Amino acid sequence: MLKNKKALVTGGTRGIGKAIVFDLAANGCNVIFTYHSSEEAAKSIEKESEKFGIKIIGFKADASKFIDTEKSIQFILEKLGNLDILVNNAGITKDNLILRMTEEDFDTVISANLKSVFNYSKLAIKPMMKQRYGRIINISSVVALIGNPGQANYVASKAGVIGLTKSLAREFASRNITVNAVAPGYVSTDMTKELNEVQKEAIVSQIPLKRIAEPVDIAKVVTFLASPSADYITGQVIAVDGGMTM
């Protein structure tokens, strides 16, 4: 489905990002993924990728820093020759009620989650325009659609991602570049695994499909949006949340 395509996935060493890297690779896509801190995890993914028989390479970069973004784009163009698919997945949380949230915590989350999408999209669009083809998929969140107490900074950043997605989709549709967002609901990650049974039951009670998503549930939608099957889809936000926000 994506044979010989080249993708860049930010924040690709764990959770949703890791699942996206492997699902793209399983569909024939060569992938460069960025990571911020864990070189050990990056090397593990590279080794595990050998079973696909294609290139999966990690690159250390801070998505919030424009200079690191430039280096990432340069790296993929040197290693793979071009860039067809960009998945803006990198993100962090620094949760707190707004009365206790520091200015630094707000700025840090906005920079990591929203400015990073600006950074990578701005630079990835240049080679995409040249080849008149590109697919940009931004990972937002269902909390961007409904809000969440204690996450004002995170919600603002993910809502900003949706606005940026729609603006970029309008700017570059004429160049055959589609831009869409995926808004995951509750996903089984290291964080949710630490919840006790009562907490998990409270979450599941809000979800019509009565289960927490696995990272691969999100990854499959990203792969679809990157595929020819989604060529006529742009500027959309797809909630992958088990029906929680319907």
PDB file of N, CA and C in Angstrom, residues 95-176:
ATOM      1  N   ASP A  95       0.537  18.299  33.496  1.00  0.00           N
ATOM      2  CA  ASP A  95      -0.814  18.562  33.977  1.00  0.00           C
ATOM      3  C   ASP A  95      -0.836  19.257  35.338  1.00  0.00           C
ATOM      4  N   ASN A  96      -1.810  20.149  35.471  1.00  0.00           N
ATOM      5  CA  ASN A  96      -2.082  20.801  36.747  1.00  0.00           C
ATOM      6  C   ASN A  96      -3.295  21.700  36.573  1.00  0.00           C
ATOM      7  N   LEU A  97      -3.987  21.962  37.670  1.00  0.00           N
ATOM      8  CA  LEU A  97      -5.060  22.950  37.627  1.00  0.00           C
ATOM      9  C   LEU A  97      -4.444  24.302  37.284  1.00  0.00           C
ATOM     10  N   ILE A  98      -5.171  25.127  36.561  1.00  0.00           N
ATOM     11  CA  ILE A  98      -4.566  26.348  36.026  1.00  0.00           C
ATOM     12  C   ILE A  98      -4.079  27.288  37.130  1.00  0.00           C
ATOM     13  N   LEU A  99      -4.706  27.266  38.298  1.00  0.00           N
ATOM     14  CA  LEU A  99      -4.253  28.115  39.401  1.00  0.00           C
ATOM     15  C   LEU A  99      -2.888  27.685  39.922  1.00  0.00           C
ATOM     16  N   ARG A 100      -2.541  26.430  39.663  1.00  0.00           N
ATOM     17  CA  ARG A 100      -1.233  25.919  40.109  1.00  0.00           C
ATOM     18  C   ARG A 100      -0.246  25.769  38.955  1.00  0.00           C
ATOM     19  N   MET A 101      -0.709  25.930  37.733  1.00  0.00           N
ATOM     20  CA  MET A 101       0.145  25.739  36.564  1.00  0.00           C
ATOM     21  C   MET A 101       1.087  26.927  36.418  1.00  0.00           C
ATOM     22  N   THR A 102       2.368  26.629  36.235  1.00  0.00           N
ATOM     23  CA  THR A 102       3.335  27.706  36.068  1.00  0.00           C
ATOM     24  C   THR A 102       3.363  28.166  34.610  1.00  0.00           C
ATOM     25  N   GLU A 103       3.865  29.378  34.428  1.00  0.00           N
ATOM     26  CA  GLU A 103       4.020  29.902  33.072  1.00  0.00           C
ATOM     27  C   GLU A 103       4.959  29.001  32.272  1.00  0.00           C
ATOM     28  N   GLU A 104       5.989  28.503  32.915  1.00  0.00           N
ATOM     29  CA  GLU A 104       6.951  27.626  32.240  1.00  0.00           C
ATOM     30  C   GLU A 104       6.278  26.335  31.766  1.00  0.00           C
ATOM     31  N   ASP A 105       5.422  25.760  32.610  1.00  0.00           N
ATOM     32  CA  ASP A 105       4.722  24.530  32.224  1.00  0.00           C
ATOM     33  C   ASP A 105       3.792  24.763  31.037  1.00  0.00           C
ATOM     34  N   PHE A 106       3.158  25.917  31.009  1.00  0.00           N
ATOM     35  CA  PHE A 106       2.279  26.237  29.879  1.00  0.00           C
ATOM     36  C   PHE A 106       3.101  26.399  28.603  1.00  0.00           C
ATOM     37  N   ASP A 107       4.153  27.190  28.688  1.00  0.00           N
ATOM     38  CA  ASP A 107       4.985  27.469  27.505  1.00  0.00           C
ATOM     39  C   ASP A 107       5.662  26.214  26.973  1.00  0.00           C
ATOM     40  N   THR A 108       6.131  25.369  27.880  1.00  0.00           N
ATOM     41  CA  THR A 108       6.846  24.149  27.476  1.00  0.00           C
ATOM     42  C   THR A 108       5.944  23.207  26.695  1.00  0.00           C
ATOM     43  N   VAL A 109       4.714  23.043  27.171  1.00  0.00           N
ATOM     44  CA  VAL A 109       3.773  22.138  26.499  1.00  0.00           C
ATOM     45  C   VAL A 109       3.336  22.710  25.148  1.00  0.00           C
ATOM     46  N   ILE A 110       3.061  24.008  25.092  1.00  0.00           N
ATOM     47  CA  ILE A 110       2.696  24.634  23.818  1.00  0.00           C
ATOM     48  C   ILE A 110       3.823  24.480  22.806  1.00  0.00           C
ATOM     49  N   SER A 111       5.041  24.665  23.264  1.00  0.00           N
ATOM     50  CA  SER A 111       6.192  24.561  22.368  1.00  0.00           C
ATOM     51  C   SER A 111       6.390  23.131  21.860  1.00  0.00           C
ATOM     52  N   ALA A 112       6.296  22.162  22.767  1.00  0.00           N
ATOM     53  CA  ALA A 112       6.535  20.757  22.394  1.00  0.00           C
ATOM     54  C   ALA A 112       5.413  20.195  21.540  1.00  0.00           C
ATOM     55  N   ASN A 113       4.176  20.592  21.812  1.00  0.00           N
ATOM     56  CA  ASN A 113       3.026  19.972  21.150  1.00  0.00           C
ATOM     57  C   ASN A 113       2.508  20.734  19.934  1.00  0.00           C
ATOM     58  N   LEU A 114       2.630  22.041  19.948  1.00  0.00           N
ATOM     59  CA  LEU A 114       2.073  22.865  18.862  1.00  0.00           C
ATOM     60  C   LEU A 114       3.162  23.480  17.979  1.00  0.00           C
ATOM     61  N   LYS A 115       4.128  24.134  18.588  1.00  0.00           N
ATOM     62  CA  LYS A 115       5.189  24.739  17.785  1.00  0.00           C
ATOM     63  C   LYS A 115       5.936  23.673  16.983  1.00  0.00           C
ATOM     64  N   SER A 116       6.057  22.477  17.552  1.00  0.00           N
ATOM     65  CA  SER A 116       6.728  21.379  16.856  1.00  0.00           C
ATOM     66  C   SER A 116       6.036  21.042  15.539  1.00  0.00           C
ATOM     67  N   VAL A 117       4.698  21.126  15.532  1.00  0.00           N
ATOM     68  CA  VAL A 117       3.938  20.850  14.308  1.00  0.00           C
ATOM     69  C   VAL A 117       4.201  21.933  13.267  1.00  0.00           C
ATOM     70  N   PHE A 118       4.274  23.183  13.727  1.00  0.00           N
ATOM     71  CA  PHE A 118       4.659  24.283  12.835  1.00  0.00           C
ATOM     72  C   PHE A 118       6.059  24.044  12.267  1.00  0.00           C
ATOM     73  N   ASN A 119       6.998  23.712  13.142  1.00  0.00           N
ATOM     74  CA  ASN A 119       8.389  23.513  12.727  1.00  0.00           C
ATOM     75  C   ASN A 119       8.500  22.477  11.611  1.00  0.00           C
ATOM     76  N   TYR A 120       7.972  21.295  11.872  1.00  0.00           N
ATOM     77  CA  TYR A 120       8.126  20.193  10.920  1.00  0.00           C
ATOM     78  C   TYR A 120       7.303  20.405   9.654  1.00  0.00           C
ATOM     79  N   SER A 121       6.090  20.915   9.809  1.00  0.00           N
ATOM     80  CA  SER A 121       5.240  21.128   8.631  1.00  0.00           C
ATOM     81  C   SER A 121       5.860  22.160   7.700  1.00  0.00           C
ATOM     82  N   LYS A 122       6.344  23.258   8.258  1.00  0.00           N
ATOM     83  CA  LYS A 122       6.950  24.329   7.451  1.00  0.00           C
ATOM     84  C   LYS A 122       8.091  23.797   6.585  1.00  0.00           C
ATOM     85  N   LEU A 123       8.935  22.960   7.176  1.00  0.00           N
ATOM     86  CA  LEU A 123      10.109  22.478   6.454  1.00  0.00           C
ATOM     87  C   LEU A 123       9.809  21.266   5.580  1.00  0.00           C
ATOM     88  N   ALA A 124       8.857  20.434   5.996  1.00  0.00           N
ATOM     89  CA  ALA A 124       8.519  19.249   5.194  1.00  0.00           C
ATOM     90  C   ALA A 124       7.767  19.629   3.931  1.00  0.00           C
ATOM     91  N   ILE A 125       7.002  20.701   4.000  1.00  0.00           N
ATOM     92  CA  ILE A 125       6.186  21.106   2.852  1.00  0.00           C
ATOM     93  C   ILE A 125       7.043  21.510   1.650  1.00  0.00           C
ATOM     94  N   LYS A 126       8.244  22.012   1.912  1.00  0.00           N
ATOM     95  CA  LYS A 126       9.108  22.445   0.797  1.00  0.00           C
ATOM     96  C   LYS A 126       9.429  21.300  -0.168  1.00  0.00           C
ATOM     97  N   PRO A 127       9.975  20.163   0.290  1.00  0.00           N
ATOM     98  CA  PRO A 127      10.207  19.061  -0.647  1.00  0.00           C
ATOM     99  C   PRO A 127       8.912  18.450  -1.173  1.00  0.00           C
ATOM    100  N   MET A 128       7.848  18.491  -0.379  1.00  0.00           N
ATOM    101  CA  MET A 128       6.561  17.969  -0.847  1.00  0.00           C
ATOM    102  C   MET A 128       6.017  18.806  -2.008  1.00  0.00           C
ATOM    103  N   MET A 129       6.150  20.129  -1.902  1.00  0.00           N
ATOM    104  CA  MET A 129       5.702  21.009  -2.985  1.00  0.00           C
ATOM    105  C   MET A 129       6.496  20.744  -4.263  1.00  0.00           C
ATOM    106  N   LYS A 130       7.783  20.509  -4.096  1.00  0.00           N
ATOM    107  CA  LYS A 130       8.645  20.262  -5.250  1.00  0.00           C
ATOM    108  C   LYS A 130       8.206  19.026  -6.027  1.00  0.00           C
ATOM    109  N   GLN A 131       7.802  17.986  -5.292  1.00  0.00           N
ATOM    110  CA  GLN A 131       7.377  16.744  -5.950  1.00  0.00           C
ATOM    111  C   GLN A 131       5.865  16.703  -6.189  1.00  0.00           C
ATOM    112  N   ARG A 132       5.185  17.767  -5.733  1.00  0.00           N
ATOM    113  CA  ARG A 132       3.724  17.867  -5.877  1.00  0.00           C
ATOM    114  C   ARG A 132       3.011  16.651  -5.284  1.00  0.00           C
ATOM    115  N   TYR A 133       3.471  16.261  -4.121  1.00  0.00           N
ATOM    116  CA  TYR A 133       2.833  15.155  -3.388  1.00  0.00           C
ATOM    117  C   TYR A 133       3.261  15.215  -1.934  1.00  0.00           C
ATOM    118  N   GLY A 134       2.311  15.053  -1.031  1.00  0.00           N
ATOM    119  CA  GLY A 134       2.654  14.980   0.375  1.00  0.00           C
ATOM    120  C   GLY A 134       1.450  14.626   1.233  1.00  0.00           C
ATOM    121  N   ARG A 135       1.725  13.953   2.334  1.00  0.00           N
ATOM    122  CA  ARG A 135       0.688  13.595   3.302  1.00  0.00           C
ATOM    123  C   ARG A 135       1.188  13.988   4.690  1.00  0.00           C
ATOM    124  N   ILE A 136       0.465  14.895   5.337  1.00  0.00           N
ATOM    125  CA  ILE A 136       0.810  15.306   6.695  1.00  0.00           C
ATOM    126  C   ILE A 136      -0.315  14.869   7.622  1.00  0.00           C
ATOM    127  N   ILE A 137       0.035  14.121   8.654  1.00  0.00           N
ATOM    128  CA  ILE A 137      -0.951  13.661   9.638  1.00  0.00           C
ATOM    129  C   ILE A 137      -0.495  14.140  11.015  1.00  0.00           C
ATOM    130  N   ASN A 138      -1.337  14.934  11.664  1.00  0.00           N
ATOM    131  CA  ASN A 138      -1.019  15.495  12.970  1.00  0.00           C
ATOM    132  C   ASN A 138      -1.806  14.776  14.065  1.00  0.00           C
ATOM    133  N   ILE A 139      -1.115  14.408  15.120  1.00  0.00           N
ATOM    134  CA  ILE A 139      -1.790  13.733  16.236  1.00  0.00           C
ATOM    135  C   ILE A 139      -2.272  14.779  17.238  1.00  0.00           C
ATOM    136  N   SER A 140      -3.584  14.925  17.323  1.00  0.00           N
ATOM    137  CA  SER A 140      -4.204  15.833  18.281  1.00  0.00           C
ATOM    138  C   SER A 140      -4.721  14.993  19.463  1.00  0.00           C
ATOM    139  N   SER A 141      -5.913  15.271  19.946  1.00  0.00           N
ATOM    140  CA  SER A 141      -6.495  14.518  21.058  1.00  0.00           C
ATOM    141  C   SER A 141      -7.973  14.860  21.169  1.00  0.00           C
ATOM    142  N   VAL A 142      -8.766  13.927  21.688  1.00  0.00           N
ATOM    143  CA  VAL A 142     -10.184  14.230  21.870  1.00  0.00           C
ATOM    144  C   VAL A 142     -10.403  15.332  22.900  1.00  0.00           C
ATOM    145  N   VAL A 143      -9.433  15.533  23.799  1.00  0.00           N
ATOM    146  CA  VAL A 143      -9.612  16.615  24.780  1.00  0.00           C
ATOM    147  C   VAL A 143      -9.599  17.980  24.098  1.00  0.00           C
ATOM    148  N   ALA A 144      -9.031  18.052  22.888  1.00  0.00           N
ATOM    149  CA  ALA A 144      -9.080  19.297  22.118  1.00  0.00           C
ATOM    150  C   ALA A 144     -10.499  19.619  21.690  1.00  0.00           C
ATOM    151  N   LEU A 145     -11.349  18.602  21.633  1.00  0.00           N
ATOM    152  CA  LEU A 145     -12.738  18.770  21.218  1.00  0.00           C
ATOM    153  C   LEU A 145     -13.684  19.009  22.389  1.00  0.00           C
ATOM    154  N   ILE A 146     -13.308  18.512  23.576  1.00  0.00           N
ATOM    155  CA  ILE A 146     -14.242  18.574  24.710  1.00  0.00           C
ATOM    156  C   ILE A 146     -13.668  19.251  25.945  1.00  0.00           C
ATOM    157  N   GLY A 147     -12.358  19.522  25.968  1.00  0.00           N
ATOM    158  CA  GLY A 147     -11.728  20.108  27.148  1.00  0.00           C
ATOM    159  C   GLY A 147     -11.471  19.063  28.219  1.00  0.00           C
ATOM    160  N   ASN A 148     -10.636  19.403  29.189  1.00  0.00           N
ATOM    161  CA  ASN A 148     -10.333  18.485  30.286  1.00  0.00           C
ATOM    162  C   ASN A 148      -9.741  19.270  31.449  1.00  0.00           C
ATOM    163  N   PRO A 149     -10.336  19.200  32.634  1.00  0.00           N
ATOM    164  CA  PRO A 149      -9.799  19.944  33.773  1.00  0.00           C
ATOM    165  C   PRO A 149      -8.401  19.450  34.137  1.00  0.00           C
ATOM    166  N   GLY A 150      -7.539  20.389  34.458  1.00  0.00           N
ATOM    167  CA  GLY A 150      -6.178  20.033  34.838  1.00  0.00           C
ATOM    168  C   GLY A 150      -5.234  19.893  33.660  1.00  0.00           C
ATOM    169  N   GLN A 151      -5.742  20.167  32.456  1.00  0.00           N
ATOM    170  CA  GLN A 151      -4.903  20.043  31.259  1.00  0.00           C
ATOM    171  C   GLN A 151      -5.038  21.257  30.335  1.00  0.00           C
ATOM    172  N   ALA A 152      -5.155  22.422  30.890  1.00  0.00           N
ATOM    173  CA  ALA A 152      -5.364  23.622  30.069  1.00  0.00           C
ATOM    174  C   ALA A 152      -4.270  23.793  29.026  1.00  0.00           C
ATOM    175  N   ASN A 153      -3.026  23.553  29.418  1.00  0.00           N
ATOM    176  CA  ASN A 153      -1.909  23.720  28.478  1.00  0.00           C
ATOM    177  C   ASN A 153      -1.967  22.648  27.370  1.00  0.00           C
ATOM    178  N   TYR A 154      -2.200  21.403  27.762  1.00  0.00           N
ATOM    179  CA  TYR A 154      -2.250  20.298  26.797  1.00  0.00           C
ATOM    180  C   TYR A 154      -3.432  20.454  25.846  1.00  0.00           C
ATOM    181  N   VAL A 155      -4.599  20.778  26.398  1.00  0.00           N
ATOM    182  CA  VAL A 155      -5.797  20.957  25.573  1.00  0.00           C
ATOM    183  C   VAL A 155      -5.602  22.112  24.591  1.00  0.00           C
ATOM    184  N   ALA A 156      -5.048  23.224  25.073  1.00  0.00           N
ATOM    185  CA  ALA A 156      -4.805  24.372  24.195  1.00  0.00           C
ATOM    186  C   ALA A 156      -3.857  23.994  23.058  1.00  0.00           C
ATOM    187  N   SER A 157      -2.826  23.229  23.381  1.00  0.00           N
ATOM    188  CA  SER A 157      -1.859  22.835  22.348  1.00  0.00           C
ATOM    189  C   SER A 157      -2.507  21.926  21.311  1.00  0.00           C
ATOM    190  N   LYS A 158      -3.317  20.981  21.760  1.00  0.00           N
ATOM    191  CA  LYS A 158      -3.929  20.025  20.832  1.00  0.00           C
ATOM    192  C   LYS A 158      -5.071  20.661  20.033  1.00  0.00           C
ATOM    193  N   ALA A 159      -5.751  21.641  20.620  1.00  0.00           N
ATOM    194  CA  ALA A 159      -6.751  22.395  19.863  1.00  0.00           C
ATOM    195  C   ALA A 159      -6.059  23.245  18.804  1.00  0.00           C
ATOM    196  N   GLY A 160      -4.902  23.789  19.159  1.00  0.00           N
ATOM    197  CA  GLY A 160      -4.110  24.547  18.191  1.00  0.00           C
ATOM    198  C   GLY A 160      -3.668  23.691  17.023  1.00  0.00           C
ATOM    199  N   VAL A 161      -3.348  22.433  17.298  1.00  0.00           N
ATOM    200  CA  VAL A 161      -2.959  21.500  16.227  1.00  0.00           C
ATOM    201  C   VAL A 161      -4.096  21.337  15.221  1.00  0.00           C
ATOM    202  N   ILE A 162      -5.327  21.283  15.707  1.00  0.00           N
ATOM    203  CA  ILE A 162      -6.476  21.148  14.807  1.00  0.00           C
ATOM    204  C   ILE A 162      -6.617  22.389  13.924  1.00  0.00           C
ATOM    205  N   GLY A 163      -6.487  23.573  14.514  1.00  0.00           N
ATOM    206  CA  GLY A 163      -6.572  24.805  13.729  1.00  0.00           C
ATOM    207  C   GLY A 163      -5.473  24.896  12.696  1.00  0.00           C
ATOM    208  N   LEU A 164      -4.267  24.525  13.089  1.00  0.00           N
ATOM    209  CA  LEU A 164      -3.131  24.541  12.174  1.00  0.00           C
ATOM    210  C   LEU A 164      -3.334  23.539  11.047  1.00  0.00           C
ATOM    211  N   THR A 165      -3.870  22.391  11.378  1.00  0.00           N
ATOM    212  CA  THR A 165      -4.163  21.355  10.373  1.00  0.00           C
ATOM    213  C   THR A 165      -5.087  21.894   9.297  1.00  0.00           C
ATOM    214  N   LYS A 166      -6.161  22.542   9.694  1.00  0.00           N
ATOM    215  CA  LYS A 166      -7.144  23.046   8.731  1.00  0.00           C
ATOM    216  C   LYS A 166      -6.562  24.174   7.866  1.00  0.00           C
ATOM    217  N   SER A 167      -5.765  25.027   8.493  1.00  0.00           N
ATOM    218  CA  SER A 167      -5.150  26.126   7.726  1.00  0.00           C
ATOM    219  C   SER A 167      -4.178  25.597   6.687  1.00  0.00           C
ATOM    220  N   LEU A 168      -3.328  24.648   7.079  1.00  0.00           N
ATOM    221  CA  LEU A 168      -2.362  24.073   6.147  1.00  0.00           C
ATOM    222  C   LEU A 168      -3.059  23.292   5.036  1.00  0.00           C
ATOM    223  N   ALA A 169      -4.155  22.618   5.379  1.00  0.00           N
ATOM    224  CA  ALA A 169      -4.904  21.869   4.371  1.00  0.00           C
ATOM    225  C   ALA A 169      -5.416  22.801   3.281  1.00  0.00           C
ATOM    226  N   ARG A 170      -5.893  23.979   3.684  1.00  0.00           N
ATOM    227  CA  ARG A 170      -6.381  24.955   2.698  1.00  0.00           C
ATOM    228  C   ARG A 170      -5.230  25.565   1.891  1.00  0.00           C
ATOM    229  N   GLU A 171      -4.104  25.802   2.550  1.00  0.00           N
ATOM    230  CA  GLU A 171      -2.970  26.428   1.867  1.00  0.00           C
ATOM    231  C   GLU A 171      -2.362  25.546   0.781  1.00  0.00           C
ATOM    232  N   PHE A 172      -2.349  24.230   1.010  1.00  0.00           N
ATOM    233  CA  PHE A 172      -1.550  23.376   0.133  1.00  0.00           C
ATOM    234  C   PHE A 172      -2.335  22.309  -0.623  1.00  0.00           C
ATOM    235  N   ALA A 173      -3.660  22.384  -0.581  1.00  0.00           N
ATOM    236  CA  ALA A 173      -4.473  21.411  -1.321  1.00  0.00           C
ATOM    237  C   ALA A 173      -4.168  21.458  -2.814  1.00  0.00           C
ATOM    238  N   SER A 174      -3.928  22.656  -3.346  1.00  0.00           N
ATOM    239  CA  SER A 174      -3.673  22.797  -4.780  1.00  0.00           C
ATOM    240  C   SER A 174      -2.347  22.170  -5.202  1.00  0.00           C
ATOM    241  N   ARG A 175      -1.490  21.856  -4.226  1.00  0.00           N
ATOM    242  CA  ARG A 175      -0.194  21.235  -4.519  1.00  0.00           C
ATOM    243  C   ARG A 175      -0.231  19.718  -4.288  1.00  0.00           C
ATOM    244  N   ASN A 176      -1.439  19.167  -4.121  1.00  0.00           N
ATOM    245  CA  ASN A 176      -1.601  17.730  -3.874  1.00  0.00           C
ATOM    246  C   ASN A 176      -0.970  17.298  -2.541  1.00  0.00           C
TER     247      ASN A 176
END
